[in-house]
mmCIF file of C-alpha atoms in Angstrom:
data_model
loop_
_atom_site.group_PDB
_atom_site.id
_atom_site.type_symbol
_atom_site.label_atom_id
_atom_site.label_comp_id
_atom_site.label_asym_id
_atom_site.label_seq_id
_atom_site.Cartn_x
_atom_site.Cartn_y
_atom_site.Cartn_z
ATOM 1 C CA UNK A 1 84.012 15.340 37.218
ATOM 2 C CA UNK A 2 84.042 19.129 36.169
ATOM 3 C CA UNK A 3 80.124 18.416 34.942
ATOM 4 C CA UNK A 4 79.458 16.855 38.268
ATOM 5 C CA UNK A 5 80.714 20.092 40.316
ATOM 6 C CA UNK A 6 79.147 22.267 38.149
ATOM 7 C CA UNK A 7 76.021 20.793 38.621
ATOM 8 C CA UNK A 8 76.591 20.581 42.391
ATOM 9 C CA UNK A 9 77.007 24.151 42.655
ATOM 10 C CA UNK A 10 73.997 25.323 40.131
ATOM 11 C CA UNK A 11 71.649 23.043 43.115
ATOM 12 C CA UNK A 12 73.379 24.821 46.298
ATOM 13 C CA UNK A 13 72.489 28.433 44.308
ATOM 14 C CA UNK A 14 69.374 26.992 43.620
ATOM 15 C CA UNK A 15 69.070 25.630 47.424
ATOM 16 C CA UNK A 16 69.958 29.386 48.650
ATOM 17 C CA UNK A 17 67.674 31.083 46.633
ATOM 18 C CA UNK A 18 64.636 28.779 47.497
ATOM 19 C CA UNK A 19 65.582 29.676 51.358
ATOM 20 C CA UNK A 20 65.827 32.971 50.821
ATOM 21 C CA UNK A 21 62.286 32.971 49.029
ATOM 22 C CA UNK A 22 61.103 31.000 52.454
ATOM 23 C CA UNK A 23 62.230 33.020 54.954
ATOM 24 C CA UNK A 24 60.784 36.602 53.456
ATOM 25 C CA UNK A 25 56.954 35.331 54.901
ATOM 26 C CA UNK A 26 58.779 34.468 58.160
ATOM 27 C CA UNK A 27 60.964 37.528 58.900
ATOM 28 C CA UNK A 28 57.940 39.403 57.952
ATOM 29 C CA UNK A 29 56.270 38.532 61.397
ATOM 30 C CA UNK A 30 59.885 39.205 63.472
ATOM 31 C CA UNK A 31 60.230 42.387 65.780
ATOM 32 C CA UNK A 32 62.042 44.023 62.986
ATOM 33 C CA UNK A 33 58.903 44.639 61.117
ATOM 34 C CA UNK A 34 56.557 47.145 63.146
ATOM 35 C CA UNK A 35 53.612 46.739 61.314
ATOM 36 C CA UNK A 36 53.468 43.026 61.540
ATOM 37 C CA UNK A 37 55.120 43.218 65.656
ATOM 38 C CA UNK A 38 51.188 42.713 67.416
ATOM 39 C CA UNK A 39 50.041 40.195 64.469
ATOM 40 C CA UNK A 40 50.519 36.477 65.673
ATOM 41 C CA UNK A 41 49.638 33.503 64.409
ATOM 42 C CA UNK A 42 47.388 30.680 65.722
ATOM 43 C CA UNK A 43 47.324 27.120 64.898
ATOM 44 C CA UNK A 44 47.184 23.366 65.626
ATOM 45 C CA UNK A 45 50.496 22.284 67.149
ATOM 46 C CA UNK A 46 50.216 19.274 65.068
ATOM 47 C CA UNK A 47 50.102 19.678 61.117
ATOM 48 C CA UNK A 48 49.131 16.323 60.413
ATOM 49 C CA UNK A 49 50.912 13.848 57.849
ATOM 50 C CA UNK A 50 50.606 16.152 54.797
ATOM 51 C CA UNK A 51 50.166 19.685 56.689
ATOM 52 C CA UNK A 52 46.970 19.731 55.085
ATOM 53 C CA UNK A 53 44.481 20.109 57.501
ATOM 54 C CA UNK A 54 44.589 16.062 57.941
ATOM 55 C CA UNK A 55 45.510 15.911 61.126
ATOM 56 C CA UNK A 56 43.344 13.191 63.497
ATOM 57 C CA UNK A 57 42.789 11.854 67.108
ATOM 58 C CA UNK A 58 40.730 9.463 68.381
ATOM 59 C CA UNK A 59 39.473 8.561 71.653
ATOM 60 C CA UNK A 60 37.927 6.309 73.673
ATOM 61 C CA UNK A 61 34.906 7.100 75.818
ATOM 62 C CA UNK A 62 35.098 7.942 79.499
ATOM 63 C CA UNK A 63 38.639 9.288 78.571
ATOM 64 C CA UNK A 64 40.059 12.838 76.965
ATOM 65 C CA UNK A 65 42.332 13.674 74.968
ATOM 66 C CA UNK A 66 44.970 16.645 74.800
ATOM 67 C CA UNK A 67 44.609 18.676 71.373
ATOM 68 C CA UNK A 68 48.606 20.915 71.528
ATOM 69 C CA UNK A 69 47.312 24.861 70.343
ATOM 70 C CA UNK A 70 50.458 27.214 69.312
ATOM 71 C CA UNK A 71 50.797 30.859 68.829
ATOM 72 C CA UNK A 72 53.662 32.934 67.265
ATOM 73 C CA UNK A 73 54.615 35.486 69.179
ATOM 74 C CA UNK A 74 58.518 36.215 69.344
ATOM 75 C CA UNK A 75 59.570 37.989 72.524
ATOM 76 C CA UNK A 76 57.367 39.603 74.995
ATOM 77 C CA UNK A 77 54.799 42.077 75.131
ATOM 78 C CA UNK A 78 53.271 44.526 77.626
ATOM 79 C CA UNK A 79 49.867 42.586 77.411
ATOM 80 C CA UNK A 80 48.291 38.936 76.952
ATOM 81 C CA UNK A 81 46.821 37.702 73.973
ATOM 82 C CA UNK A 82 43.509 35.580 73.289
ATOM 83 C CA UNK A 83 42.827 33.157 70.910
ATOM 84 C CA UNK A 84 39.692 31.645 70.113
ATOM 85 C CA UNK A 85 38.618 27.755 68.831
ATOM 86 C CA UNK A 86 35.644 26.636 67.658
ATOM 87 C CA UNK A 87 33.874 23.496 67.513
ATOM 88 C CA UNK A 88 32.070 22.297 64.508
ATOM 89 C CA UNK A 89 30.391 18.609 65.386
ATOM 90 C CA UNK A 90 26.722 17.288 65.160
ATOM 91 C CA UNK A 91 27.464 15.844 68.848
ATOM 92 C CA UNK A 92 25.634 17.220 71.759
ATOM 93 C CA UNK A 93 27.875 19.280 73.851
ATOM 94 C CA UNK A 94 27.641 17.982 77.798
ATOM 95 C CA UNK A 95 25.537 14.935 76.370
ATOM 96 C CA UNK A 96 28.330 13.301 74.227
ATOM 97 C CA UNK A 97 31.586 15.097 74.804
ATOM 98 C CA UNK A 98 33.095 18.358 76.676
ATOM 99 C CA UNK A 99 35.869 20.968 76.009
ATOM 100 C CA UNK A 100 37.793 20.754 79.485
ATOM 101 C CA UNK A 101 41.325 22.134 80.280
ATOM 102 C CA UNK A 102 43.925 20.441 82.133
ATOM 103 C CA UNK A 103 42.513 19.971 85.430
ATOM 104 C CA UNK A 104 39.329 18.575 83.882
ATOM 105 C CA UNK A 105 37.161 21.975 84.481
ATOM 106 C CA UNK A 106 34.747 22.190 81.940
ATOM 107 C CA UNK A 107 35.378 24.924 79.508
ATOM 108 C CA UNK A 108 32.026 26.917 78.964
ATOM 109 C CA UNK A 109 32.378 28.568 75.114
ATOM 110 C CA UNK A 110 31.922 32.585 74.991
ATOM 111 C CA UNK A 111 28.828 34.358 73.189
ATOM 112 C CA UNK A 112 30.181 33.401 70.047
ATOM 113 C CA UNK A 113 30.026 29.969 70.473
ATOM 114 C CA UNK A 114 34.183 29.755 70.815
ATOM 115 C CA UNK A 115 36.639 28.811 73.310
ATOM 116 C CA UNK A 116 39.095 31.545 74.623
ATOM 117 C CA UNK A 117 42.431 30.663 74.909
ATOM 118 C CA UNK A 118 44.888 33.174 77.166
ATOM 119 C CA UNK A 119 48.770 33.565 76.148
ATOM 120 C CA UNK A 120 51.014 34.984 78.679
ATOM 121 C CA UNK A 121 52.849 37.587 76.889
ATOM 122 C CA UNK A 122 54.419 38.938 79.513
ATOM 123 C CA UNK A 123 56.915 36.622 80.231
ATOM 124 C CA UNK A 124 59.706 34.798 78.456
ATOM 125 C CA UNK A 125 58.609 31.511 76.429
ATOM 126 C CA UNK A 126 61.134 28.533 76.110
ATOM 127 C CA UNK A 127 60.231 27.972 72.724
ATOM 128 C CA UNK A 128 61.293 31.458 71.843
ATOM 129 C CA UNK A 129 58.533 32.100 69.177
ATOM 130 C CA UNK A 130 55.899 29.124 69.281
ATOM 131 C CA UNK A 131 53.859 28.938 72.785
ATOM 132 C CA UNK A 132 52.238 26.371 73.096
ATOM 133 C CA UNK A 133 49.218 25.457 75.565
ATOM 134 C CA UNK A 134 46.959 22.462 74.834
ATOM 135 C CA UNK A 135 42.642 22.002 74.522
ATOM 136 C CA UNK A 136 41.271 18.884 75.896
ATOM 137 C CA UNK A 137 38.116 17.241 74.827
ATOM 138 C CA UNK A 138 36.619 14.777 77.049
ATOM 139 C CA UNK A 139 34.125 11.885 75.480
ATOM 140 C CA UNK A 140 31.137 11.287 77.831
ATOM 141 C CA UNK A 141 30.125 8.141 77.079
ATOM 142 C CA UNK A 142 27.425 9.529 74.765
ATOM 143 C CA UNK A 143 26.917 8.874 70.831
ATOM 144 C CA UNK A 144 30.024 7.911 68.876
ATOM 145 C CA UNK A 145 31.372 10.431 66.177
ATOM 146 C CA UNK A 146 33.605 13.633 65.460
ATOM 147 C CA UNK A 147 34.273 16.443 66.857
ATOM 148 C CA UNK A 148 36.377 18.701 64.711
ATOM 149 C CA UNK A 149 38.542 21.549 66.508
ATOM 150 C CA UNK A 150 38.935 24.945 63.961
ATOM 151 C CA UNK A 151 40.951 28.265 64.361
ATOM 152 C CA UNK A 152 38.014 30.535 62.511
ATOM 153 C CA UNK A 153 34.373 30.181 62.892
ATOM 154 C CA UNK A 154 32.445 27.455 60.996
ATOM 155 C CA UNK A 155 29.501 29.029 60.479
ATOM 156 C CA UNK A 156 31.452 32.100 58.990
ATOM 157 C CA UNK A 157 30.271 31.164 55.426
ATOM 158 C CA UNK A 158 29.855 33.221 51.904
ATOM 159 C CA UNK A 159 27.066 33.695 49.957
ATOM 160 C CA UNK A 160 27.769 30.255 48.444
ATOM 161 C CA UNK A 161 28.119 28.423 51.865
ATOM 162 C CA UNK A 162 31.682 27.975 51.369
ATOM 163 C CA UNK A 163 34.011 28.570 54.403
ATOM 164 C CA UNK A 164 35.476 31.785 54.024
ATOM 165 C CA UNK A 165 38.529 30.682 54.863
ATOM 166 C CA UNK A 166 38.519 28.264 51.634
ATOM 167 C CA UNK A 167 38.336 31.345 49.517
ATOM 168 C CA UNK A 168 41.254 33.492 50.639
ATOM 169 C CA UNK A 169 42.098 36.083 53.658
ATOM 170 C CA UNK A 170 44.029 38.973 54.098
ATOM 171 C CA UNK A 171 47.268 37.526 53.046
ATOM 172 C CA UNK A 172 48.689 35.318 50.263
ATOM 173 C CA UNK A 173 51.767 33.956 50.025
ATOM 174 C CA UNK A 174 51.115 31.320 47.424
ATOM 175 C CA UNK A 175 50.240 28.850 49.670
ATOM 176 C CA UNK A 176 49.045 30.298 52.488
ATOM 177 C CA UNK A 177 46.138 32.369 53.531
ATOM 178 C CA UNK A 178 45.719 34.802 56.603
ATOM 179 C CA UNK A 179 42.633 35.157 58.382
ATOM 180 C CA UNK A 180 41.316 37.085 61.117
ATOM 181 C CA UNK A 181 41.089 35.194 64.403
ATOM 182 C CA UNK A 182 40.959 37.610 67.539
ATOM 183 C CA UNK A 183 41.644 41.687 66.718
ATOM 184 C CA UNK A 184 41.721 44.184 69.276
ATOM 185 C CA UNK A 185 43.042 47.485 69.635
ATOM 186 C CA UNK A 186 46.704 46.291 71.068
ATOM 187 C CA UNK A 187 46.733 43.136 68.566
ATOM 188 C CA UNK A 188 45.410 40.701 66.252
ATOM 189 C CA UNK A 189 45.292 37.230 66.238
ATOM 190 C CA UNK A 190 45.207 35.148 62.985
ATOM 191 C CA UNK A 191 44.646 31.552 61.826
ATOM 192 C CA UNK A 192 46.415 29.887 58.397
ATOM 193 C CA UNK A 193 44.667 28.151 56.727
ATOM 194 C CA UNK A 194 46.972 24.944 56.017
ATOM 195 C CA UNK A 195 46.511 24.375 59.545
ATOM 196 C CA UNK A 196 43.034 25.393 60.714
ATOM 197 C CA UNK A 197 41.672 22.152 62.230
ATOM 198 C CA UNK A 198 41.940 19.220 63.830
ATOM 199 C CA UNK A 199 39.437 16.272 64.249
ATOM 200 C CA UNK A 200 38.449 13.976 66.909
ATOM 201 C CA UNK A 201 36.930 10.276 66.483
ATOM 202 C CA UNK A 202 35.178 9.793 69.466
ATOM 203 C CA UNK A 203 34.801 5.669 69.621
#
């Protein structure tokens, strides 16, 4: 019985000091930290089965389907933040599908080729530190195929015509990379990369 506790109580050190390990990265982005107070992060509500990038909808033409975006941004700020999403798809856009918001407005994509997406800062969120607002994209009775959703820019490739993103950003936390998403002179907006995209079957 003695073995038994002892063993119990070498796992709950062992639990604490894994948690403690976890929450570094996460207090990092809290208020407490100025230099990290105007960083947040962008990603796909949903992280899939395996929080691998795996996540996938499907839908049915003539219909469209709400895609759940998040940012973390604890407490308010004196300004409003924008995030962009991009599409990556061999389906023609306004022939096959369209990004629309709530309403069902078509969603016209900016210079860049990505859709800007406006957080509220200003006011208190519910959720405390994840906001949440959603993408739609509407199938048009086109061609059948994907349409995958991203939180960096898919033609933002190295020399090798890898996606940056695959080889690192400006952050490492063994697990997780940091890239730039949106930086201005009052903030900057940044996508992770275990939760980057999203993809839609159109059928």
């Amino acid at each position: 019985m003695k073995r038994f506790i002892n063993i119990l109580m070498a796992l709950m050190v062992l639990m604490t000091g894994l948690t403690t390990l976890t929450a570094c990265s996460d207090d990092e982005w809290g208020n407490d930290n100025p230099e990290y107070q105007n960083v947040f992060i962008v990603a796909f509500a949903d992280w899939g089965p395996k929080s691998n990038n795996d996540k996938t909808y499907t839908v049915k033409q003539g219909s469209q389907l709400e895609v759940p975006v998040q940012l973390w941004c604890e407490g308010t700020r004196s300004f409003n933040a924008e995030a962009f999403v991009y599409v990556d798809t061999k389906l023609a856009l306004g022939q096959d599908f369209q990004i629309v918001d709530a309403t069902g407005n078509t969603l016209q994509p900016n210079s860049n080729g990505a859709y800007v997406l406006t957080w509220d800062l200003q006011k208190p969120d519910a959720t405390k530190n994840h906001r949440l607002q959603s993408i739609f994209v509407k199938a048009l009775n086109g061609a059948k195929g994907d349409v995958t959703l991203m939180t960096f820019d898919p033609k933002d490739v190295d020399a090798d015509g890898k996606l940056r993103i695959s080889n690192g950003g400006t952050k490492d936390d063994d697990t997780q990379y940091y890239v730039p998403n949106n930086k201005t002179g009052q903030y900057e907006v940044r996508c992770i990369t275990v939760n980057y995209k999203v993809k839609v079957t159109i059928n």
